[in-house]
Short mmCIF file of C-alpha atoms and ligand atoms in Angstrom, two decimals:
data_model
loop_
_atom_site.label_atom_id
_atom_site.label_comp_id
_atom_site.label_asym_id
_atom_site.label_seq_id
_atom_site.Cartn_x
_atom_site.Cartn_y
_atom_site.Cartn_z
CA UNK U 18 -0.25 0.08 0.11
CA UNK U 19 1.11 3.24 -0.81
CA UNK U 20 2.26 5.95 1.98
CA UNK U 21 -0.47 8.63 2.57
CA UNK U 22 0.00 11.87 0.84
CA UNK U 23 0.98 15.09 2.55
CA UNK U 24 -1.69 17.53 3.32
CA UNK U 25 -0.25 20.93 2.27
CA UNK U 26 -2.01 24.19 3.46
CA UNK U 27 -1.22 27.53 1.78
CA UNK U 28 -3.14 30.27 3.73
CA UNK U 29 -2.29 33.75 4.78
CA UNK U 30 -4.38 37.10 4.72
CA UNK U 31 -6.35 38.64 1.67
CA UNK U 32 -4.07 40.23 -0.71
CA UNK U 33 -0.95 38.58 0.31
CA UNK U 34 -0.62 36.44 -3.36
CA UNK U 35 -1.76 33.24 -2.14
CA UNK U 36 -3.62 32.56 -5.67
CA UNK U 37 -0.10 33.85 -7.22
CA UNK U 38 2.21 31.79 -5.85
CA UNK U 39 -0.32 28.67 -6.18
CA UNK U 40 -0.31 29.58 -9.83
CA UNK U 41 3.26 30.05 -10.10
CA UNK U 42 3.84 26.60 -8.27
CA UNK U 43 1.50 24.57 -10.53
CA UNK U 44 2.95 26.10 -13.49
CA UNK U 45 6.53 24.64 -12.83
CA UNK U 46 6.70 21.43 -14.46
CA UNK U 47 8.37 19.43 -11.41
CA UNK U 48 5.63 20.21 -9.18
CA UNK U 49 4.29 16.97 -8.17
CA UNK U 50 1.26 18.09 -5.73
CA UNK U 51 -2.27 17.77 -6.64
CA UNK U 52 -4.20 21.10 -6.36
CA UNK U 53 -7.62 20.74 -4.59
CA UNK U 54 -10.30 23.00 -6.64
CA UNK U 55 -12.54 24.91 -4.11
CA UNK U 56 -16.14 25.38 -4.15
CA UNK U 57 -17.29 29.08 -3.79
CA UNK U 58 -20.54 31.01 -4.32
CA UNK U 59 -18.79 34.09 -5.31
CA UNK U 60 -19.29 35.38 -9.04
CA UNK U 61 -16.74 34.21 -11.68
CA UNK U 62 -14.27 37.14 -12.23
CA UNK U 63 -13.63 37.59 -15.95
CA UNK U 64 -11.51 34.81 -17.36
CA UNK U 65 -12.15 32.62 -14.53
CA UNK U 66 -13.50 28.96 -15.47
CA UNK U 67 -15.91 26.41 -13.63
CA UNK U 68 -14.13 23.45 -12.67
CA UNK U 69 -10.57 24.79 -13.10
CA UNK U 70 -10.30 28.09 -10.87
CA UNK U 71 -13.36 26.94 -8.87
CA UNK U 72 -16.43 24.84 -8.80
CA UNK U 73 -18.90 27.79 -8.75
CA UNK U 74 -22.05 27.09 -6.44
CA UNK U 75 -25.14 28.75 -5.72
CA UNK U 76 -25.83 29.45 -1.86
CA UNK U 77 -28.17 26.58 -1.41
CA UNK U 78 -26.10 23.94 -3.26
CA UNK U 79 -23.38 24.98 -1.04
CA UNK U 80 -25.47 25.27 2.04
CA UNK U 81 -26.79 21.40 1.03
CA UNK U 82 -23.08 20.16 0.59
CA UNK U 83 -22.22 21.69 4.37
CA UNK U 84 -25.15 19.60 5.82
CA UNK U 85 -24.14 16.60 3.78
CA UNK U 86 -20.71 16.69 5.33
CA UNK U 87 -18.89 17.07 1.87
CA UNK U 88 -16.84 19.72 2.64
CA UNK U 89 -13.19 19.51 4.62
CA UNK U 90 -13.29 22.72 5.86
CA UNK U 91 -15.51 25.85 4.77
CA UNK U 92 -15.76 29.35 5.34
CA UNK U 93 -17.97 32.85 4.93
CA UNK U 94 -15.35 35.27 3.66
CA UNK U 95 -16.45 38.57 2.58
CA UNK U 96 -20.03 37.76 1.81
CA UNK U 97 -19.35 34.65 0.21
CA UNK U 98 -18.77 30.76 0.81
CA UNK U 99 -15.60 29.10 0.14
CA UNK U 100 -14.82 25.22 0.54
CA UNK U 101 -13.04 22.51 -0.01
CA UNK U 102 -14.51 19.27 -1.23
CA UNK U 103 -13.58 16.38 1.10
CA UNK U 104 -13.92 13.30 -1.41
CA UNK U 105 -10.97 14.30 -3.60
CA UNK U 106 -8.55 15.40 -0.78
CA UNK U 107 -9.37 11.85 0.59
CA UNK U 108 -8.93 9.99 -2.45
CA UNK U 109 -5.71 11.98 -3.30
CA UNK U 110 -4.01 11.37 -0.11
CA UNK U 111 -5.01 7.79 -0.06
CA UNK U 112 -3.41 7.35 -3.34
CA UNK U 113 0.09 8.74 -1.84
CA UNK U 114 -0.08 11.81 -3.41
CA UNK U 115 0.35 15.13 -1.71
CA UNK U 116 -2.66 17.59 -1.86
CA UNK U 117 -2.47 21.24 -1.98
CA UNK U 118 -4.89 23.46 -0.25
CA UNK U 119 -4.40 27.45 -0.92
CA UNK U 120 -7.22 28.87 1.32
CA UNK U 121 -8.16 31.73 3.89
CA UNK U 122 -7.42 31.60 7.63
CA UNK U 123 -10.58 30.45 9.12
CA UNK U 124 -10.55 27.22 7.03
CA UNK U 125 -6.93 26.44 7.48
CA UNK U 126 -7.76 26.59 11.50
CA UNK U 127 -10.50 23.74 10.69
CA UNK U 128 -7.91 21.69 8.66
CA UNK U 129 -5.53 21.75 11.75
CA UNK U 130 -8.37 20.11 13.64
CA UNK U 131 -9.47 17.55 11.17
CA UNK U 132 -6.13 17.04 9.84
CA UNK U 133 -3.32 17.43 12.69
CA UNK U 134 -0.70 16.09 10.49
CA UNK U 135 -1.10 18.41 7.80
CA UNK U 136 1.40 20.94 7.14
CA UNK U 137 0.36 24.52 7.32
CA UNK U 138 2.04 27.31 5.77
CA UNK U 139 1.55 30.83 6.04
CA UNK U 140 2.36 33.40 3.67
CA UNK U 141 3.01 36.59 5.07
CA UNK U 142 3.40 40.19 3.61
CA UNK U 143 6.83 41.86 3.63
CA UNK U 144 4.98 45.01 4.95
CA UNK U 145 1.39 46.14 5.58
CA UNK U 146 1.76 48.75 3.17
CA UNK U 147 3.06 46.41 0.42
CA UNK U 148 -0.38 44.40 1.28
CA UNK U 149 -2.76 47.34 0.81
CA UNK U 150 -0.71 47.98 -2.20
CA UNK U 151 -1.59 44.62 -3.69
CA UNK U 152 -5.45 44.58 -2.71
CA UNK U 153 -5.50 48.32 -4.18
CA UNK U 154 -3.65 47.19 -7.80
CA UNK U 155 -5.83 44.19 -7.88
CA UNK U 156 -8.28 46.56 -9.25
CA UNK U 157 -11.28 44.00 -9.72
CA UNK U 158 -12.60 45.34 -5.97
CA UNK U 159 -14.52 48.32 -4.99
CA UNK U 160 -13.19 50.80 -2.37
CA UNK U 161 -15.59 49.33 0.68
CA UNK U 162 -14.24 45.68 -0.30
CA UNK U 163 -10.66 46.92 -0.13
CA UNK U 164 -11.31 48.29 3.06
CA UNK U 165 -13.10 45.41 4.65
CA UNK U 166 -10.42 43.24 3.38
CA UNK U 167 -7.80 45.10 4.79
CA UNK U 168 -9.16 44.91 8.27
CA UNK U 169 -9.90 41.15 7.78
CA UNK U 170 -6.28 40.88 6.77
CA UNK U 171 -4.81 42.50 9.70
CA UNK U 172 -7.15 39.95 11.69
CA UNK U 173 -5.87 37.29 9.74
CA UNK U 174 -2.11 37.99 10.54
CA UNK U 175 -2.76 37.54 14.35
CA UNK U 176 -3.71 33.81 13.39
CA UNK U 177 -0.05 33.06 12.40
CA UNK U 178 0.69 31.27 15.82
CA UNK U 179 -1.82 28.14 14.49
CA UNK U 180 1.09 27.44 11.83
CA UNK U 181 3.94 25.30 11.25
CA UNK U 182 5.73 27.55 8.70
CA UNK U 183 5.89 31.35 8.16
CA UNK U 184 6.97 32.14 4.35
CA UNK U 185 7.20 35.53 3.29
CA UNK U 186 6.05 36.68 -0.20
CA UNK U 187 8.95 39.16 -0.99
CA UNK U 188 9.36 37.59 -4.43
CA UNK U 189 7.06 35.11 -6.03
CA UNK U 190 9.54 32.61 -7.47
CA UNK U 191 11.40 32.81 -3.88
CA UNK U 192 8.35 32.08 -2.05
CA UNK U 193 7.38 29.10 -4.17
CA UNK U 194 11.06 27.71 -3.72
CA UNK U 195 10.62 27.87 0.19
CA UNK U 196 7.43 26.13 -0.07
CA UNK U 197 8.82 23.28 -1.97
CA UNK U 198 11.82 22.75 0.11
CA UNK U 199 9.85 23.05 3.04
CA UNK U 200 7.46 20.30 1.61
CA UNK U 201 10.67 18.17 0.99
CA UNK U 202 12.01 18.64 4.32
CA UNK U 203 8.52 17.41 5.59
CA UNK U 204 8.73 14.24 3.58
CA UNK U 205 11.84 13.60 5.12
CA UNK U 206 10.60 13.81 8.63
CA UNK U 207 11.78 10.84 11.05
CA UNK U 208 8.15 10.45 12.08
CA UNK U 209 6.73 9.81 8.50
CA UNK U 210 9.49 7.40 7.31
CA UNK U 211 11.25 5.74 10.17
CA UNK U 212 8.65 2.80 9.88
CA UNK U 213 9.45 2.41 6.32
CA UNK U 214 12.96 2.17 6.85
CA UNK U 215 12.71 -0.03 9.86
CA UNK U 216 10.95 -2.47 7.72
CA UNK U 217 13.21 -2.58 5.15
CA UNK U 218 16.25 -3.14 7.74
CA UNK U 219 13.97 -6.00 9.56
CA UNK U 220 14.37 -4.20 12.69
CA UNK U 221 10.53 -3.66 13.42
P1 5GP E 2 -10.76 34.91 -4.10
O1 5GP E 2 -12.44 35.44 -3.95
O2 5GP E 2 -9.79 36.22 -4.42
O3 5GP E 2 -10.73 34.04 -5.11
O4 5GP E 2 -10.80 33.98 -2.71
C1 5GP E 2 -10.88 35.10 -1.52
C2 5GP E 2 -10.18 33.83 -0.43
O5 5GP E 2 -10.65 32.74 -0.23
C3 5GP E 2 -8.48 33.59 -0.54
O6 5GP E 2 -7.84 34.13 0.79
C4 5GP E 2 -8.69 32.46 -1.03
O7 5GP E 2 -7.46 31.78 -0.67
C5 5GP E 2 -9.53 31.95 -0.05
N1 5GP E 2 -10.25 30.60 -0.47
C6 5GP E 2 -10.15 29.90 -1.75
N2 5GP E 2 -10.58 28.71 -1.66
C7 5GP E 2 -11.25 28.55 -0.53
C8 5GP E 2 -11.47 27.31 0.38
O8 5GP E 2 -11.87 25.96 -0.18
N3 5GP E 2 -11.80 27.67 1.51
C9 5GP E 2 -11.45 28.50 2.23
N4 5GP E 2 -11.61 28.49 3.58
N5 5GP E 2 -10.88 29.40 1.69
C10 5GP E 2 -10.86 29.64 0.47
#
């Protein structure tokens, strides 16, 4: 039987660049993680494709999935639901593949409880002013939404203590490199591998 894959969670405040870092990681040909596509009730942005960027759902559909326990975690974020379909995650981990989630912090804390072995990585902005810059220059949000996201972001940064690693997003390529290095190291963690090697040596 395959060794179970690792559940990798990339989280951090709104506007820190989680989506950009995730897209960069998955554009690199040597990436072996499987991306778990989230569900959301927010409207698709221009260019977003159902089943690629998100599974876009109505509030009714989403609430039904919550009731039926089909989500590993979910959160209401700035007026919309976001959540991770549990079946895909379970099946993929079972196949021995690493699953990568890119989610906001309330959801990450739920993953911590449901999957204590999960690897939680907090993406940190280099400064607060840089964070505001990024939220503003994204250009798809109204001023109200921007102010609301800044307020939420400050609260989110306070949740850093629940994470295993903190990665600064000063440069996208560097942040990706750090994340991949963390995952590589995590795969070598003694607790994960000692059983396999003891078996190999016949000393179990
Ligand atoms: P956006 O609307 O900009 O695509 O995403 C808003 C926030 O929701 C981002 O912080 C993103 O990481 C987060 N998000 C995306 N998918 C999920 C999910 O499945 N669960 C949770 N909890 N947050 C998510």
